[in-house]
mmCIF file of C-alpha atoms in Angstrom:
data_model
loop_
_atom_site.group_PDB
_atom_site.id
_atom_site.type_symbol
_atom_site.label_atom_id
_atom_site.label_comp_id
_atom_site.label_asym_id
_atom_site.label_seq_id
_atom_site.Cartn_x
_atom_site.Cartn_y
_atom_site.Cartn_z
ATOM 1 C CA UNK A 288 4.379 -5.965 37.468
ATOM 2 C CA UNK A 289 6.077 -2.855 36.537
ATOM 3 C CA UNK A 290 5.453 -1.253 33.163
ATOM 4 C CA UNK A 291 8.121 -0.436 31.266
ATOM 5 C CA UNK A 292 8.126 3.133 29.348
ATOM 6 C CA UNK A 293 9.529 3.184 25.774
ATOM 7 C CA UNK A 294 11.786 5.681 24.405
ATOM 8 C CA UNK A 295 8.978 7.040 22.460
ATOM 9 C CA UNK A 296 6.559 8.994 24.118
ATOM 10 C CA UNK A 297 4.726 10.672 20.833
ATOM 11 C CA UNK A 298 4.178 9.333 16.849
ATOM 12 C CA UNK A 299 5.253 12.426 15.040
ATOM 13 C CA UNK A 300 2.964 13.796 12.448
ATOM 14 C CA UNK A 301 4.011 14.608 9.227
ATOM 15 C CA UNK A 302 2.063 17.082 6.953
ATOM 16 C CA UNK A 303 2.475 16.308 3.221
ATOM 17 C CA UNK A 304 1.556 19.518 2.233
ATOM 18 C CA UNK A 305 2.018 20.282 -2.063
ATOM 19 C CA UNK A 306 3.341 16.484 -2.147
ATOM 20 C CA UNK A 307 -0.068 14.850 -1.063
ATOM 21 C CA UNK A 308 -1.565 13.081 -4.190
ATOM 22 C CA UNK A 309 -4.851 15.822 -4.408
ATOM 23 C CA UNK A 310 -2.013 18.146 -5.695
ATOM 24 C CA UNK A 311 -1.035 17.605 -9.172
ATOM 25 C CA UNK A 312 1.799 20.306 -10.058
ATOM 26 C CA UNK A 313 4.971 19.849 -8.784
ATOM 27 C CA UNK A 314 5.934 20.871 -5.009
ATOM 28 C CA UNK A 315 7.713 24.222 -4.213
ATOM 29 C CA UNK A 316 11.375 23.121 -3.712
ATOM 30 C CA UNK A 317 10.264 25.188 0.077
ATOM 31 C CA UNK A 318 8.077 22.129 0.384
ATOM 32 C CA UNK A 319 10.525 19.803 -0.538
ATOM 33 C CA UNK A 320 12.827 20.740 1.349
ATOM 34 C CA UNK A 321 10.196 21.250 4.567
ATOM 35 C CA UNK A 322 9.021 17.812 4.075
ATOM 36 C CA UNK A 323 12.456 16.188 3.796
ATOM 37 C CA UNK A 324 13.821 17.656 7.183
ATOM 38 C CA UNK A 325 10.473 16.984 9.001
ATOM 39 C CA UNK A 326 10.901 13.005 7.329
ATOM 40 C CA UNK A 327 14.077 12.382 7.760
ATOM 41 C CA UNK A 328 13.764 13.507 11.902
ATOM 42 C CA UNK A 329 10.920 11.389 12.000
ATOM 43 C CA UNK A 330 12.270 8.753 10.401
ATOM 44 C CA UNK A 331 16.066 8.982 12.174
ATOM 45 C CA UNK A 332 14.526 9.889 15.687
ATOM 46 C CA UNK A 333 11.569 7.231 15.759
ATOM 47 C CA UNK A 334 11.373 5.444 12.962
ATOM 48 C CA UNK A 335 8.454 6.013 11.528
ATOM 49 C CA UNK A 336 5.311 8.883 11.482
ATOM 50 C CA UNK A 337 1.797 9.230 10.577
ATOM 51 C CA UNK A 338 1.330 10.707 7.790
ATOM 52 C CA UNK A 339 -1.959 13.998 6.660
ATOM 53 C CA UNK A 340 -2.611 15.363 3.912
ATOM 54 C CA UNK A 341 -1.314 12.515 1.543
ATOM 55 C CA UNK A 342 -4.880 13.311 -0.630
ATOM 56 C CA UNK A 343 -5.891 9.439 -0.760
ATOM 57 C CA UNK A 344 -9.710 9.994 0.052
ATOM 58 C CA UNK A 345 -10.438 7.309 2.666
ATOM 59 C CA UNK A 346 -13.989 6.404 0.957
ATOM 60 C CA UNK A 347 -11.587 5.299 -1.890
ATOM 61 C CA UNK A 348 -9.679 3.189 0.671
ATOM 62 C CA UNK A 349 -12.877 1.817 2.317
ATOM 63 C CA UNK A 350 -14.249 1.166 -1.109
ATOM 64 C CA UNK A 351 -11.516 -0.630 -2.049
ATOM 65 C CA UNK A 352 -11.206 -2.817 1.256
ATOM 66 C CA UNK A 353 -14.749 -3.924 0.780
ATOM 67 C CA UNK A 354 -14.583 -4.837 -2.693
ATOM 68 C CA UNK A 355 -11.680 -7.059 -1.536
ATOM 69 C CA UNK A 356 -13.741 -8.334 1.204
ATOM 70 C CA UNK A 357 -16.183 -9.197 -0.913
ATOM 71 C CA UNK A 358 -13.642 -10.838 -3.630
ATOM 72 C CA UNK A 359 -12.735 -13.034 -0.602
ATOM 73 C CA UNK A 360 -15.801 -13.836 0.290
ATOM 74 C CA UNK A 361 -17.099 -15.610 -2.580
ATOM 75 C CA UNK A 362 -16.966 -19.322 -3.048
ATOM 76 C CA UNK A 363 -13.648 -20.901 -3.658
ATOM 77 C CA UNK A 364 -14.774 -21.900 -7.655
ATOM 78 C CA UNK A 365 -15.103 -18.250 -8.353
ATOM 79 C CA UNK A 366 -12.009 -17.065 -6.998
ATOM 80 C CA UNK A 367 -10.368 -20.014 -8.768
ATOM 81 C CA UNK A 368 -10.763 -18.454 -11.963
ATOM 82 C CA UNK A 369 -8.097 -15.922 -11.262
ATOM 83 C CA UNK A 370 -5.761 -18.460 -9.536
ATOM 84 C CA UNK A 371 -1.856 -18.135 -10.329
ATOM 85 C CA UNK A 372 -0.575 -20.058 -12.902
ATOM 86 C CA UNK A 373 2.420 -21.938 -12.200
ATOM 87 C CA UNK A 374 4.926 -20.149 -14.289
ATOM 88 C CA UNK A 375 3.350 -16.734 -13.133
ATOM 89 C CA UNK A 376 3.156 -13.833 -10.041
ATOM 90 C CA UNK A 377 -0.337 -12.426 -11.092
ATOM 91 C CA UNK A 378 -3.724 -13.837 -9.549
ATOM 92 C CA UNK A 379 -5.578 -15.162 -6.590
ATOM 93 C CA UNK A 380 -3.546 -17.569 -4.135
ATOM 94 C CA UNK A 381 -6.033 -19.668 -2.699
ATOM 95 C CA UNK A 382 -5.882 -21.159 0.949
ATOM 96 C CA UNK A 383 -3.127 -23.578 2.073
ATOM 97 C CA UNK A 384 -1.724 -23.196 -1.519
ATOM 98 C CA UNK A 385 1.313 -22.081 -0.343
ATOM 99 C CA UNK A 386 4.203 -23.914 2.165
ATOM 100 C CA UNK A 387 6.986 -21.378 3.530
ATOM 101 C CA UNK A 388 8.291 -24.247 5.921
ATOM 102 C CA UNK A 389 8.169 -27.914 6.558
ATOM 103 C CA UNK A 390 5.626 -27.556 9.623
ATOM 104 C CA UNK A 391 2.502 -27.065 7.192
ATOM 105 C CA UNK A 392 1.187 -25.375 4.785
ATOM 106 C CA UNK A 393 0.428 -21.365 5.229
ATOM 107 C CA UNK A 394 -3.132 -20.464 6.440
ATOM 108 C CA UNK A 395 -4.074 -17.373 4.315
ATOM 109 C CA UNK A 396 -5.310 -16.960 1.461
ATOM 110 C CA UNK A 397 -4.243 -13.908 -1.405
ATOM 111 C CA UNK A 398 -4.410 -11.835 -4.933
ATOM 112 C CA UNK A 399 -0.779 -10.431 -6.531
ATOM 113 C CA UNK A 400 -1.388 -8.413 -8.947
ATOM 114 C CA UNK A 401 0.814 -5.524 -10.631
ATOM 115 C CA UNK A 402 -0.088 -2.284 -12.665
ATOM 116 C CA UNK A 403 -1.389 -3.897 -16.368
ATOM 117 C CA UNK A 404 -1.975 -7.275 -14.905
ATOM 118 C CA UNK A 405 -5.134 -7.014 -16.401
ATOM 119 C CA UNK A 406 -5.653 -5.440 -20.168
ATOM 120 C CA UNK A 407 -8.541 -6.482 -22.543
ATOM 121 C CA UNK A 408 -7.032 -9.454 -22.866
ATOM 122 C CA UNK A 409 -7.516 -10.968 -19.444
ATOM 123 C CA UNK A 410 -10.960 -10.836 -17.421
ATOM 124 C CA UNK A 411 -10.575 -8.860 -14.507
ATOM 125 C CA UNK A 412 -11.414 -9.509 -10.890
ATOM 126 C CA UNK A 413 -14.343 -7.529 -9.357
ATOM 127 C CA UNK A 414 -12.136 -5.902 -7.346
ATOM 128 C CA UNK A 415 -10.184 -4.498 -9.701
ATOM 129 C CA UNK A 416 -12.383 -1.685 -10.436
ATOM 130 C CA UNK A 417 -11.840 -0.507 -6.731
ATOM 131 C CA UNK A 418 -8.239 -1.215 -6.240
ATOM 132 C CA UNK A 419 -6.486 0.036 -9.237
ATOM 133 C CA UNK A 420 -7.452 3.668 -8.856
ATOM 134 C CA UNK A 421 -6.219 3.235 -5.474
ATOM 135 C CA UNK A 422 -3.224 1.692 -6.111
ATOM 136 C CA UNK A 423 -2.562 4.663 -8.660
ATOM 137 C CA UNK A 424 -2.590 7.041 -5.880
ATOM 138 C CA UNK A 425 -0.492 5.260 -3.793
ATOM 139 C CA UNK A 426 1.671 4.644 -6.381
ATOM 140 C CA UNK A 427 2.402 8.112 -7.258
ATOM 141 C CA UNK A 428 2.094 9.099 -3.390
ATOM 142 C CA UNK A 429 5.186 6.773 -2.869
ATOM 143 C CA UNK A 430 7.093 8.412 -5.936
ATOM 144 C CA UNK A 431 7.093 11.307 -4.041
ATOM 145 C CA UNK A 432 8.161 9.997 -0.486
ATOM 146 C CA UNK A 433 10.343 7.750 -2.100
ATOM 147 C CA UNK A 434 12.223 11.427 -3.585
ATOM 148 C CA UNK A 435 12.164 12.897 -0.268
ATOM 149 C CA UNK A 436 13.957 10.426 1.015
ATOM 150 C CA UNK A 437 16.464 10.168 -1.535
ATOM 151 C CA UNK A 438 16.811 14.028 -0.951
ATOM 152 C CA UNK A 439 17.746 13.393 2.996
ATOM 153 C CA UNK A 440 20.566 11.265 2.028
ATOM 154 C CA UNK A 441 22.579 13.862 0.187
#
């Protein structure tokens, strides 16, 4: 059996620099710009990169993963109490609840929630405590990729 080689030999890396989330004043327009041309090759000539110095601390991400983990663990009454009400997109999707296509209904199991899905006067999952700081940083991380790429269309 012959192995076939693929067009891309290396994952480019891609050094966030001033627009990683630990920094909170706004990029050089040297950075901008540096960041732009290094995404958009990455982007045009592979199609994707991996991506250092974003500033999301990976404890936060572990944290966060476990908490989930944890969320999913739990017996299916307890989840229940977050589950999605019928008219709604916010809340914990429990197994087989869903049916994408006529063979059966969808193995997996899930929680959608969006930024103020949960104010005083909703209970909160667990979780919640973990993810939303997270989801903050990623957020505002994807602001600023999301303007870089903007930038390398014009």
């Amino acid at each position: 059996m012959q192995s076939q080689e693929s067009g891309c030999s290396k994952l480019p890396t891609l050094d966030l620099g001033e627009l990683g989330v630990q920094h909170t004043g706004e990029p050089s327009q040297q950075e901008w710009q540096r960041v732009t041309r290094q995404l958009d090759r990455a982007l045009s000539d592979v199609g994707c990169a991996y991506l250092t110095g974003h500033g999301v601390p990976d404890d936060q991400v572990k944290e966060a993963f476990s908490s989930a983990i944890a969320f999913f663990k739990a017996e299916r009454d307890f989840k229940m109490r977050w589950v999605v009400p019928d008219e709604g997109n916010v809340g914990y999707i429990a197994m087989s609840s869903e049916k994408y296509s006529d063979e059966g209904k969808e193995l997996h199991e899930g929680f959608l929630f969006k930024q103020g899905s949960y104010d005083h006067e909703k209970e909160a999952p667990p979780f919640m405590t973990a993810v939303t700081p997270l989801a903050q940083l990623v957020h505002a991380l994807s602001r600023r990729l999301m303007t870089s790429l903007a930038l390398s269309l014009s």
